[in-house]
PDB file of C-alpha atoms in Angstrom:
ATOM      1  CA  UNK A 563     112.145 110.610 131.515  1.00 89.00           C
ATOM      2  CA  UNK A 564     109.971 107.214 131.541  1.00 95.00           C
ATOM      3  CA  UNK A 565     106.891 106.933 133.699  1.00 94.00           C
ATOM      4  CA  UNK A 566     105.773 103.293 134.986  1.00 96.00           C
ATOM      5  CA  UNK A 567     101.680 102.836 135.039  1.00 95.00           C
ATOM      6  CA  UNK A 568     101.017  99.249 136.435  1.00 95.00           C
ATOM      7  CA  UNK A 569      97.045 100.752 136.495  1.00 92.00           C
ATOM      8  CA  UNK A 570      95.549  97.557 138.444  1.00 92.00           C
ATOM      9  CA  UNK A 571      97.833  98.330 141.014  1.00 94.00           C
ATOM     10  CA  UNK A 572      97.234 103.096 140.521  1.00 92.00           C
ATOM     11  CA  UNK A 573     100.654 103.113 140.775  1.00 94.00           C
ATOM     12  CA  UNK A 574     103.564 105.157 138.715  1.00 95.00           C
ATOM     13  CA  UNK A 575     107.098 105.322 139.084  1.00 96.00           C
ATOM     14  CA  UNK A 576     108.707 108.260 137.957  1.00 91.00           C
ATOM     15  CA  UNK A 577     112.822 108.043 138.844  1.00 92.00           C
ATOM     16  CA  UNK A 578     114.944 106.317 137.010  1.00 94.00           C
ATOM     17  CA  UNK A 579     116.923 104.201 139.980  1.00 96.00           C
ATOM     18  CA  UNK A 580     113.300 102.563 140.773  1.00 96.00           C
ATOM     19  CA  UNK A 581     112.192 102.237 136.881  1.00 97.00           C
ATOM     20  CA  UNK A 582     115.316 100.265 136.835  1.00 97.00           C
ATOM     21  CA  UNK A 583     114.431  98.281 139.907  1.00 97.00           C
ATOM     22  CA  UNK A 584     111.019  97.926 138.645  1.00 97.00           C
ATOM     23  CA  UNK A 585     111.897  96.851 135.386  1.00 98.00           C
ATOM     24  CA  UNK A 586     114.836  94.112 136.125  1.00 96.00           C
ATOM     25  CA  UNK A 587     112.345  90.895 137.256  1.00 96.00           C
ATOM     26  CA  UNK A 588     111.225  91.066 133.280  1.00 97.00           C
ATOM     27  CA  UNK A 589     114.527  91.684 131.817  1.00 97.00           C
ATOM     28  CA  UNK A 590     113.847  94.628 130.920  1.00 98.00           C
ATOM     29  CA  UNK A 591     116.842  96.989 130.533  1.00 97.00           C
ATOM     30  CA  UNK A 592     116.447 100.852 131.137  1.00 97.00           C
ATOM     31  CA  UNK A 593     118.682 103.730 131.228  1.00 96.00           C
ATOM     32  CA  UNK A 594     118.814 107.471 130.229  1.00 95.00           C
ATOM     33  CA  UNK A 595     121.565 108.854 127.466  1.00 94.00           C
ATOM     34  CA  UNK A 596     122.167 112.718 126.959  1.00 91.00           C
ATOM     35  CA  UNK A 597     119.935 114.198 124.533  1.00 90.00           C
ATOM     36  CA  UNK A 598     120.562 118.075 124.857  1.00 88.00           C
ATOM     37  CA  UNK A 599     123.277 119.547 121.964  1.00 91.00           C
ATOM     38  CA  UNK A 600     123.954 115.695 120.285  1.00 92.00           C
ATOM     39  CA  UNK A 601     122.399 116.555 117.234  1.00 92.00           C
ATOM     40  CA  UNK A 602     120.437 118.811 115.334  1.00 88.00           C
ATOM     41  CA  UNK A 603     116.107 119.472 115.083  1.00 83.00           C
ATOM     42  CA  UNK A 604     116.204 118.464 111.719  1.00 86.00           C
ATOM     43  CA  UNK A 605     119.839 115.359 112.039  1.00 93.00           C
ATOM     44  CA  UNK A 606     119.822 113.337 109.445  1.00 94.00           C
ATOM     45  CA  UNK A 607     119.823 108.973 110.271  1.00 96.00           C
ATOM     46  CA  UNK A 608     123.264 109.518 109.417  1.00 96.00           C
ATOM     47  CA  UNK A 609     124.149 112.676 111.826  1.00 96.00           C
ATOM     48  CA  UNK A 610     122.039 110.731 114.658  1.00 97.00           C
ATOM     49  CA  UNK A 611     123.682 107.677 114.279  1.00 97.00           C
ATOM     50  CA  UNK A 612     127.437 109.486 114.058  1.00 97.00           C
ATOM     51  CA  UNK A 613     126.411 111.601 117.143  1.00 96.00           C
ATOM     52  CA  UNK A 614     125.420 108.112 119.183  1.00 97.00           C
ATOM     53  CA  UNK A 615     128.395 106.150 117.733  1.00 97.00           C
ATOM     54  CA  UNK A 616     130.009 105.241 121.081  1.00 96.00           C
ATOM     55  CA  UNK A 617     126.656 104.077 122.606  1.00 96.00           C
ATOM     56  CA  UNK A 618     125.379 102.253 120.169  1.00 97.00           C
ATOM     57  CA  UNK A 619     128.767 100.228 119.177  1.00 97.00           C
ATOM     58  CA  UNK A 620     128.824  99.339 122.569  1.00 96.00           C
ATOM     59  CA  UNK A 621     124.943  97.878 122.589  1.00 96.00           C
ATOM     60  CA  UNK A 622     126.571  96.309 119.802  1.00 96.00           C
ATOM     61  CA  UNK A 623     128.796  94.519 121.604  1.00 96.00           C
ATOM     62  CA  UNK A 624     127.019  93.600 125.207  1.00 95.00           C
ATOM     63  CA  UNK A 625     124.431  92.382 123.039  1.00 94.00           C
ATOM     64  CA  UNK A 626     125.605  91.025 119.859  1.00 95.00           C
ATOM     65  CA  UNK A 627     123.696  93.595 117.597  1.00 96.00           C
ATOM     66  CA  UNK A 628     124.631  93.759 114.221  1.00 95.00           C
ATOM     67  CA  UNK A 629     122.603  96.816 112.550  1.00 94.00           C
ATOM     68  CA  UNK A 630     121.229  99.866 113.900  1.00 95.00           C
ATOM     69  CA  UNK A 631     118.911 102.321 112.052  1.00 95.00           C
ATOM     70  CA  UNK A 632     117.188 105.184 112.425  1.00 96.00           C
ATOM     71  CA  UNK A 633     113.002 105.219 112.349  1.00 95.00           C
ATOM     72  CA  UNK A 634     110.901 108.270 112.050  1.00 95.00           C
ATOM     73  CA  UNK A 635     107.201 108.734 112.656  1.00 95.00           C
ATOM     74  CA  UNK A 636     105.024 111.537 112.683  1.00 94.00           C
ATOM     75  CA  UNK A 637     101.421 112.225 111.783  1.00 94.00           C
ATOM     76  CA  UNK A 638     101.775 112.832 108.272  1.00 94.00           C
ATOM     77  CA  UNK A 639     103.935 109.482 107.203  1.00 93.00           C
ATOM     78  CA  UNK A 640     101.481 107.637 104.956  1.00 94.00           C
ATOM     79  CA  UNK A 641      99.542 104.732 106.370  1.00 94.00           C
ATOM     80  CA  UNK A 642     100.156 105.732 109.746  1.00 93.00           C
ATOM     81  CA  UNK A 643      97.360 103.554 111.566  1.00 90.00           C
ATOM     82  CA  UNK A 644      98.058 100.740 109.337  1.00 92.00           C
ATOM     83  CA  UNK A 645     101.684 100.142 110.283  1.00 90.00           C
ATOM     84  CA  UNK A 646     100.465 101.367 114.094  1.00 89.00           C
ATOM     85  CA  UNK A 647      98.070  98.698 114.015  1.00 90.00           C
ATOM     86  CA  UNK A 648     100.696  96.174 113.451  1.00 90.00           C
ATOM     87  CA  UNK A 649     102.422  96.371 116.702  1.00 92.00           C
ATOM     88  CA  UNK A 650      99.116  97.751 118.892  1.00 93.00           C
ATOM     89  CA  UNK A 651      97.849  94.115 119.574  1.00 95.00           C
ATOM     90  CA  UNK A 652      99.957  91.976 121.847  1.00 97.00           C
ATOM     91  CA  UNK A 653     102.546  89.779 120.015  1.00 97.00           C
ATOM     92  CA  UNK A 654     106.044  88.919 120.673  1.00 96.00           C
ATOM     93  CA  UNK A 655     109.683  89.187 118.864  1.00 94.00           C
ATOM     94  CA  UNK A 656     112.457  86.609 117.995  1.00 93.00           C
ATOM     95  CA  UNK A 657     114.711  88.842 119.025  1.00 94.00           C
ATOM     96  CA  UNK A 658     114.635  91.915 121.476  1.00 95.00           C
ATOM     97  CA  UNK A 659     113.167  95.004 120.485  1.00 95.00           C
ATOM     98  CA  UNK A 660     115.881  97.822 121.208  1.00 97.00           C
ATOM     99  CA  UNK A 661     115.067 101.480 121.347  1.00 97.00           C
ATOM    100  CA  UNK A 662     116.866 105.397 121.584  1.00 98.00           C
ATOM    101  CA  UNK A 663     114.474 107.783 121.341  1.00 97.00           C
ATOM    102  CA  UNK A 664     115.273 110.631 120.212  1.00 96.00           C
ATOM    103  CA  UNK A 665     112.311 112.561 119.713  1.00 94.00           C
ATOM    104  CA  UNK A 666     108.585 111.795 120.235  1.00 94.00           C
ATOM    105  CA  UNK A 667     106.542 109.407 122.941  1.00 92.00           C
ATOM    106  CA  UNK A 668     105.591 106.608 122.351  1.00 95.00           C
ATOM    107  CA  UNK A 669     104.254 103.969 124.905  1.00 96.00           C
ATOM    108  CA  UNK A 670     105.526  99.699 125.375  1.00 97.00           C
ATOM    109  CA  UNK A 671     102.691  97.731 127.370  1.00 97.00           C
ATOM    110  CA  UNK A 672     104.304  94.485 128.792  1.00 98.00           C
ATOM    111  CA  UNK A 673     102.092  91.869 130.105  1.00 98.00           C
ATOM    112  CA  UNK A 674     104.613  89.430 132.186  1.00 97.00           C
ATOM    113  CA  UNK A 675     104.525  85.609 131.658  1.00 93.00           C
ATOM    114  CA  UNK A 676     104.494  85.607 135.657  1.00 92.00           C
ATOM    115  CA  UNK A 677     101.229  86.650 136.276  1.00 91.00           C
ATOM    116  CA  UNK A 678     102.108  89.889 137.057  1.00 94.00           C
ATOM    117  CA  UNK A 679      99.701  92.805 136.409  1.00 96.00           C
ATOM    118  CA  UNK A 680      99.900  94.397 132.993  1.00 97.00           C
ATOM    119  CA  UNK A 681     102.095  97.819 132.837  1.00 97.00           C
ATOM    120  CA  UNK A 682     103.141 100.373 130.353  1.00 97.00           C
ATOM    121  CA  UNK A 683     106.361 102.239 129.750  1.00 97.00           C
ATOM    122  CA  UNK A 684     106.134 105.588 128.265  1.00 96.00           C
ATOM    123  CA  UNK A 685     109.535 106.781 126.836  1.00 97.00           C
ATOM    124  CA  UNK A 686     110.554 109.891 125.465  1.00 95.00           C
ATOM    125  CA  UNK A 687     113.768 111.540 124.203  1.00 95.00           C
ATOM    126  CA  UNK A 688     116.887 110.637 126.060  1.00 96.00           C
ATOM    127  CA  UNK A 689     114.980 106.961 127.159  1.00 97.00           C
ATOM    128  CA  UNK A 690     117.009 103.676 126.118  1.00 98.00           C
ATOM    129  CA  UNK A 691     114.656 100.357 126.584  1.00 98.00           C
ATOM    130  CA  UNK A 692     115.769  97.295 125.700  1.00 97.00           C
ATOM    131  CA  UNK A 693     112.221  94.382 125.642  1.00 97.00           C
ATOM    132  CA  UNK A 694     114.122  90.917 125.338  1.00 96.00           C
ATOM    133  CA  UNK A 695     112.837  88.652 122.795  1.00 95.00           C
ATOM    134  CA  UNK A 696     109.837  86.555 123.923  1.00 96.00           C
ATOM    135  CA  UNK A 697     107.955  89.422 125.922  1.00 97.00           C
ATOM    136  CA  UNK A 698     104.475  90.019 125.649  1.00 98.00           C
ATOM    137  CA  UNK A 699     103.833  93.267 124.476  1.00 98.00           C
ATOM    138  CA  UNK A 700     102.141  95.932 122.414  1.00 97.00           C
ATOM    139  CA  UNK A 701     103.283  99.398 121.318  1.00 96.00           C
ATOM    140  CA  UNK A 702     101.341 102.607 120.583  1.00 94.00           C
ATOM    141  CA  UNK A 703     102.066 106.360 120.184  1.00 94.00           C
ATOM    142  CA  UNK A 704     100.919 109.414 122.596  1.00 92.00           C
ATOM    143  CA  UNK A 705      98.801 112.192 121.318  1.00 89.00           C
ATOM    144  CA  UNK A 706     101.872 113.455 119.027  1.00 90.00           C
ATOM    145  CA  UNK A 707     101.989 110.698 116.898  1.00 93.00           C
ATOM    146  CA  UNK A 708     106.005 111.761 117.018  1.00 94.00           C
ATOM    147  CA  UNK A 709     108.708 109.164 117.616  1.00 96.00           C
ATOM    148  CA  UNK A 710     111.961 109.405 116.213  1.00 96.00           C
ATOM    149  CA  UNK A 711     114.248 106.305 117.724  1.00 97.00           C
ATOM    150  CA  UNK A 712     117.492 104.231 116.980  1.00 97.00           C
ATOM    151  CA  UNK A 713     116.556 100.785 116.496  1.00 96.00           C
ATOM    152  CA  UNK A 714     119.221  97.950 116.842  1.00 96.00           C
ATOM    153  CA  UNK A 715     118.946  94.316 115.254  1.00 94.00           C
ATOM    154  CA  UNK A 716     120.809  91.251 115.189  1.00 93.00           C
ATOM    155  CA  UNK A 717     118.554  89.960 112.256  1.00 87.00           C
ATOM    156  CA  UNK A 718     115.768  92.700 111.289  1.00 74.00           C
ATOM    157  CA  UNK A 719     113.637  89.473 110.361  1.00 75.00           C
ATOM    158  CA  UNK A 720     113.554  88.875 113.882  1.00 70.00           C
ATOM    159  CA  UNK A 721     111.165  91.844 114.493  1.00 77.00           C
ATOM    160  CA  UNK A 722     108.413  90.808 112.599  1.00 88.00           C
ATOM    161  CA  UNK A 723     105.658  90.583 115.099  1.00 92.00           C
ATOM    162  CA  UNK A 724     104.374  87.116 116.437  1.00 95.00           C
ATOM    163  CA  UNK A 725     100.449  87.844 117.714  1.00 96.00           C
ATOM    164  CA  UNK A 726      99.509  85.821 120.325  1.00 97.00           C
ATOM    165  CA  UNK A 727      95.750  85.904 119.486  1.00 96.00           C
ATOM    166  CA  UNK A 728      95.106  87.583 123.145  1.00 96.00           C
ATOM    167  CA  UNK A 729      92.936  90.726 122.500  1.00 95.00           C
ATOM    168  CA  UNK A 730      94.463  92.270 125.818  1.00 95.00           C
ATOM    169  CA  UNK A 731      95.793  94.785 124.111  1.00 94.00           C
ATOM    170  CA  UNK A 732      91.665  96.544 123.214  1.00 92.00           C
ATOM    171  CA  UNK A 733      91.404  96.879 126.880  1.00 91.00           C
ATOM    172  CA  UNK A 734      94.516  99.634 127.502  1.00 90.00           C
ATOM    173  CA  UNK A 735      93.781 103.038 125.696  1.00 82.00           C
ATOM    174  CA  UNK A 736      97.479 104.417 125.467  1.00 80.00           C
ATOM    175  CA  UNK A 737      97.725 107.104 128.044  1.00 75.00           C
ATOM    176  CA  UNK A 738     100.737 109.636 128.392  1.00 84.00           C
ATOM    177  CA  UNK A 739     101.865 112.195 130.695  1.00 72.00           C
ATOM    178  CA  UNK A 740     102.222 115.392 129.135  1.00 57.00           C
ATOM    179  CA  UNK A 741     101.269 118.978 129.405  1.00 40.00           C
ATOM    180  CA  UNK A 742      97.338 118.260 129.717  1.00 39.00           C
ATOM    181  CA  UNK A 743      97.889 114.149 131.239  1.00 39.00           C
ATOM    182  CA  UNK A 744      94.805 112.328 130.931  1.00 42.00           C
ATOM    183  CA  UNK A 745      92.948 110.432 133.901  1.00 39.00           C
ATOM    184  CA  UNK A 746      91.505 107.269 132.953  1.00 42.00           C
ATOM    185  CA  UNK A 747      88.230 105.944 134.753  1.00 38.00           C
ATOM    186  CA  UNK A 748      89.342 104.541 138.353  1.00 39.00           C
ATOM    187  CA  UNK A 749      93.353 105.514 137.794  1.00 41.00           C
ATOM    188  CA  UNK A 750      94.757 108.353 139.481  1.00 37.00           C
ATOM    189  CA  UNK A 751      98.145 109.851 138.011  1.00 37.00           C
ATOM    190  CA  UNK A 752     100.325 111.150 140.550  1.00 36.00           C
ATOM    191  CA  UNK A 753     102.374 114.051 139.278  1.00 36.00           C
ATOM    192  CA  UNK A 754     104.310 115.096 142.107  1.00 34.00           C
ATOM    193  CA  UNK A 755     105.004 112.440 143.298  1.00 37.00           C
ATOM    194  CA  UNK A 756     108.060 109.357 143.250  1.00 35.00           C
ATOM    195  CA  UNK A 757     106.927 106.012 143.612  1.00 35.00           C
ATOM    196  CA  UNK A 758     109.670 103.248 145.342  1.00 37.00           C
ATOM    197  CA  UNK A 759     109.492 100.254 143.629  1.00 34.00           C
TER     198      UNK A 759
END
């Protein structure tokens, strides 16, 4: 399931109902689609995107997607940090930046237009996010370097990334619950606990 860090504030949610709640003010959409027995370890783009059919038409249609592939990332793809470093500084899309994920972590830091604090999302299999076009934000991976997600488009040229020129982004060090979580200077990770948003 997702965690919420908004670190100014050493806070995390944890539940879905208030990642929801939490995430709504940015249109952000969140939700949570079965992950156990869909496919296999090793499905094919093809198997994954048979298995999610009825989801993903349906993203289709609320949101006037047109393609949906599969991308898959771990340590050994070639040029890793190079394509990583593309969308770890903060940039926008021209259109919204739809994920499944299927396997893997990875980690979305938004920094609202409102003035809000800056927070991160950390998904993980079985997390759907939907960032709508226009957001702030920058994406890294967690210690696995692992993400395998469906990706929706309504153009694919409108995810090239659009840097804003803000080097925001060299101040966050992506951090991500785990087995062994990590406890950055002054930020205290709750484990047990369930924040309300």
């Amino acid at each position: 399931m997702a965690h919420i860090r908004i670190p100014s504030a050493d806070r995390v949610i944890h539940d879905a109902e208030s990642i929801r709640h939490f995430l709504l003010p940015h249109g952000i959409h969140y939700d949570r689609w079965p992950v156990a027995g869909r496919i296999g370890r090793d499905a094919s783009q093809e198997e994954i995107l048979a298995a999610y059919a009825p989801e993903v038409e349906a993203l289709k249609q609320s949101g006037g997607y047109t393609t949906a592939d599969v991308v898959n990332v771990t340590p050994d793809v070639p040029g890793l940090q190079e394509m990583l470093s593309k969308f770890n500084q903060e940039h926008r899309h021209a259109e919204d930046e739809v994920r499944f994920i299927v396997k893997g972590h990875g980690i979305f830091y938004i920094n609202p237009e409102n003035g809000d604090p800056v927070f991160s999302i950390e998904i993980e299999a079985g997390d759907l996010v939907n960032v709508p076009a226009g957001t702030k934000h920058w994406f890294d991976l967690c210690a696995d370097r692992t993400i395998r997600a469906i990706r929706l488009f309504r153009e694919k040229a409108g995810w090239t990334p659009e840097y804003t020129g803000d080097a925001i982004a060299s101040g966050y060090q992506p951090l991500c619950f785990g087995p062994t979580p990590i406890v950055a200077k002054g930020f205290r990770i709750e484990q047990a606990a369930s924040s309300a948003a």
